[in-house]
Amino acid sequence: MNRIEAEERNRFLARLAGDFSIPVPVLRSIRGAFHEEMAHGLAGKPSSLRMIPSFVTRPTGGEKGRFLALDLGGTNCRVLGVELDGRGGASITAASRFVVPAALMHGPGGVLFDFLAGSVHSFFREHRREKPPERVLAFTFSFPVEQRSVSSGTLLGWTKAFTASGVEGEDVAVLLSAALERRGIGFVRVAALTNDTVGTLLAGGYADPSCDMGVILGTGTNACYPERPGRIRKLPGSRGGSEMIVNMEWGNFNRLEANRFDDLLDAASPNPGRQRLEKMVSGMYLGEIARLAVREMMEKGLLFPGTDGSAFSEPYSLATESLTLPARGDAAGLDSLGPGSASAEDRAAVREIGRLVAGRSARLAGSAIAAVLTWMDPGLEKDHAVAIDGALFEHNPGYRADIMETLDSLLGDRAAAVRLVLTKDGSGIGAAIAGAVAVQAAPEAG
Ligand code: ADP
Ligand code: MG
């Protein structure tokens, strides 16, 4: 690459930085737009934020017992035995993990639920002594569900990579119960149906009363917080109680300035126009946004000039984690291009693209967190712990710092009152807490 080409490449990267930058005034306007969408969603008016009441409150820390949790995320399915000690302590006593075969995400829903029931069955076989005490199962189902009670709700629409038929519009707790019955383990009662976001807040709040937000930054992204019942205007009648956790389904927030890569990704996705925030923030999509930018650079002859140009032509072939872990040596699988075909400059350019895409993700997540905190506490008079689960946050060096920087620029001094707490296994432990709350509410059915 000669000097002219190098200058052209640098100019391209500088423009790309502009395409992925979000000036502070825009971050501020996102907060305002969030508040409007939240208000509309809570009132039952059209909104990109569904604001779904979960029928659970935060725990007191006194919830107690042994529970089963079944956690279907975007990538894995896990079955856990969870013990709550009634003093804010929760532990996982046994765990089995299963990879959901891609074919099941797209086939008949009955087969997917048979797989879930089979996973519970395998868990029992693997951990035989778990069988007698745990009959109460809490189901963490990380997709948008319109809850009708703490233990029932219908799937509004699949997100992430799922398209299984015959599930949208159905009660997923009923589908799971039927599958457990088919599997011969109908004695297991599905006592709670929760979202991973709600589970994360419940897990964070079990030991820490200042925890008032749950956030997922994994395959997808979402958040929840405790709302005053009087503000949930779409919920008929006053339900009493001092709060109810609301699952925002914030991945669908759409008042954002998208760039050409976002639009290409969205148009080629199974759900165009939907989950626009998720498509700019979450782990499922960041690698693909970067791949589209890499392809554009290649088409302009600014990357891998000596290769045949076929690299990175497969959609979703660039893994998000490879972008954020350049320290591993082979940033973004460049060695697959053939030995020596990616120069040091090529590698640096791909790293830069990864940095831009992941940095924008963290700033968007930060502005969304700031929006929810200021909705609950406009003057930020209280301390707030934000429980966060997901590999994008956990394993991505620099991501937390980028969120904190955004909170600093949006909240000023009061950003110091916000703690971001990694809450691993929130979706399992939190589901068990939801199970405990549900059993307390309806013990006779246990
Ligand atoms: P789930 O959301 O299905 O419960 P995880 O929390 O494990 O699953 O998140 C998986 C997502 O996180 C994947 O999209 C993956 O690309 C992304 N991811 C995993 N490790 C990293 C990393 N080091 N940096 C960025 N993203 C990562
Ligand atoms: Mg998860």
PDB file of C-alpha atoms and ligand atoms in Angstrom, residues 71-76 97 142 160 196 216-220 282-287 319-325 328 358 389-397 399 427, ligand 1:
ATOM      1  CA  ASP A  71     -33.440 -20.474  31.169  1.00  0.00           C
ATOM      2  CA  LEU A  72     -33.873 -20.122  27.423  1.00  0.00           C
ATOM      3  CA  GLY A  73     -31.644 -17.261  26.256  1.00  0.00           C
ATOM      4  CA  GLY A  74     -30.665 -16.637  22.670  1.00  0.00           C
ATOM      5  CA  THR A  75     -27.859 -19.134  22.395  1.00  0.00           C
ATOM      6  CA  ASN A  76     -28.107 -21.612  25.242  1.00  0.00           C
ATOM      7  CA  ARG A  97     -26.292 -26.544  29.921  1.00  0.00           C
ATOM      8  CA  SER A 142     -36.005 -14.188  26.974  1.00  0.00           C
ATOM      9  CA  LYS A 160     -33.007 -12.727  17.865  1.00  0.00           C
ATOM     10  CA  ASP A 196     -34.259 -12.634  31.745  1.00  0.00           C
ATOM     11  CA  ILE A 216     -29.345  -7.542  29.511  1.00  0.00           C
ATOM     12  CA  LEU A 217     -26.381  -7.027  27.209  1.00  0.00           C
ATOM     13  CA  GLY A 218     -25.927 -10.439  25.578  1.00  0.00           C
ATOM     14  CA  THR A 219     -27.280 -11.950  22.387  1.00  0.00           C
ATOM     15  CA  GLY A 220     -30.039  -9.368  22.689  1.00  0.00           C
ATOM     16  CA  SER A 282     -26.416  -6.404  21.126  1.00  0.00           C
ATOM     17  CA  GLY A 283     -23.915  -9.189  20.597  1.00  0.00           C
ATOM     18  CA  MET A 284     -25.923 -10.925  17.922  1.00  0.00           C
ATOM     19  CA  TYR A 285     -25.511  -7.965  15.557  1.00  0.00           C
ATOM     20  CA  LEU A 286     -22.267  -6.102  16.262  1.00  0.00           C
ATOM     21  CA  GLY A 287     -20.098  -8.508  14.275  1.00  0.00           C
ATOM     22  CA  ALA A 319     -18.267 -13.021  15.357  1.00  0.00           C
ATOM     23  CA  THR A 320     -18.834 -10.144  17.760  1.00  0.00           C
ATOM     24  CA  GLU A 321     -16.386 -11.554  20.304  1.00  0.00           C
ATOM     25  CA  SER A 322     -13.569 -11.670  17.747  1.00  0.00           C
ATOM     26  CA  LEU A 323     -13.934  -7.923  17.271  1.00  0.00           C
ATOM     27  CA  THR A 324     -13.555  -7.072  20.903  1.00  0.00           C
ATOM     28  CA  LEU A 325     -10.706  -9.422  21.652  1.00  0.00           C
ATOM     29  CA  ARG A 328      -5.843 -12.676  21.068  1.00  0.00           C
ATOM     30  CA  ALA A 358     -18.650  -1.668  20.094  1.00  0.00           C
ATOM     31  CA  ASP A 389     -26.127  -9.702  32.772  1.00  0.00           C
ATOM     32  CA  GLY A 390     -24.770 -10.818  29.415  1.00  0.00           C
ATOM     33  CA  ALA A 391     -21.510 -11.725  27.742  1.00  0.00           C
ATOM     34  CA  LEU A 392     -21.241  -8.470  25.808  1.00  0.00           C
ATOM     35  CA  PHE A 393     -20.895  -6.566  29.095  1.00  0.00           C
ATOM     36  CA  GLU A 394     -19.021  -9.259  30.975  1.00  0.00           C
ATOM     37  CA  HIS A 395     -16.305 -10.218  28.527  1.00  0.00           C
ATOM     38  CA  ASN A 396     -15.730  -7.089  26.530  1.00  0.00           C
ATOM     39  CA  PRO A 397     -12.840  -5.027  27.823  1.00  0.00           C
ATOM     40  CA  TYR A 399     -17.427  -1.713  27.524  1.00  0.00           C
ATOM     41  CA  SER A 427     -31.728 -15.170  34.727  1.00  0.00           C
TER      42      SER A 427
HETATM   43  P1  ADP B   1     -27.694 -15.003  26.013  1.00  0.00           P
HETATM   44  O1  ADP B   1     -27.997 -13.580  25.683  1.00  0.00           O
HETATM   45  O2  ADP B   1     -28.152 -15.938  24.948  1.00  0.00           O
HETATM   46  O3  ADP B   1     -28.139 -15.400  27.369  1.00  0.00           O
HETATM   47  P2  ADP B   1     -24.841 -14.404  26.475  1.00  0.00           P
HETATM   48  O4  ADP B   1     -25.103 -13.500  27.587  1.00  0.00           O
HETATM   49  O5  ADP B   1     -23.800 -15.449  26.664  1.00  0.00           O
HETATM   50  O6  ADP B   1     -26.112 -15.205  25.941  1.00  0.00           O
HETATM   51  O7  ADP B   1     -24.421 -13.508  25.227  1.00  0.00           O
HETATM   52  C1  ADP B   1     -23.998 -14.065  24.020  1.00  0.00           C
HETATM   53  C2  ADP B   1     -23.617 -12.937  23.080  1.00  0.00           C
HETATM   54  O8  ADP B   1     -22.510 -12.203  23.600  1.00  0.00           O
HETATM   55  C3  ADP B   1     -23.225 -13.409  21.699  1.00  0.00           C
HETATM   56  O9  ADP B   1     -23.894 -12.607  20.745  1.00  0.00           O
HETATM   57  C4  ADP B   1     -21.735 -13.142  21.628  1.00  0.00           C
HETATM   58  O10 ADP B   1     -21.352 -12.726  20.329  1.00  0.00           O
HETATM   59  C5  ADP B   1     -21.531 -12.018  22.591  1.00  0.00           C
HETATM   60  N1  ADP B   1     -20.193 -12.076  23.195  1.00  0.00           N
HETATM   61  C6  ADP B   1     -19.625 -13.133  23.812  1.00  0.00           C
HETATM   62  N2  ADP B   1     -18.380 -12.828  24.224  1.00  0.00           N
HETATM   63  C7  ADP B   1     -18.141 -11.559  23.835  1.00  0.00           C
HETATM   64  C8  ADP B   1     -17.036 -10.654  23.932  1.00  0.00           C
HETATM   65  N3  ADP B   1     -15.895 -11.013  24.494  1.00  0.00           N
HETATM   66  N4  ADP B   1     -17.185  -9.419  23.426  1.00  0.00           N
HETATM   67  C9  ADP B   1     -18.322  -9.059  22.833  1.00  0.00           C
HETATM   68  N5  ADP B   1     -19.387  -9.854  22.700  1.00  0.00           N
HETATM   69  C10 ADP B   1     -19.311 -11.070  23.190  1.00  0.00           C
END
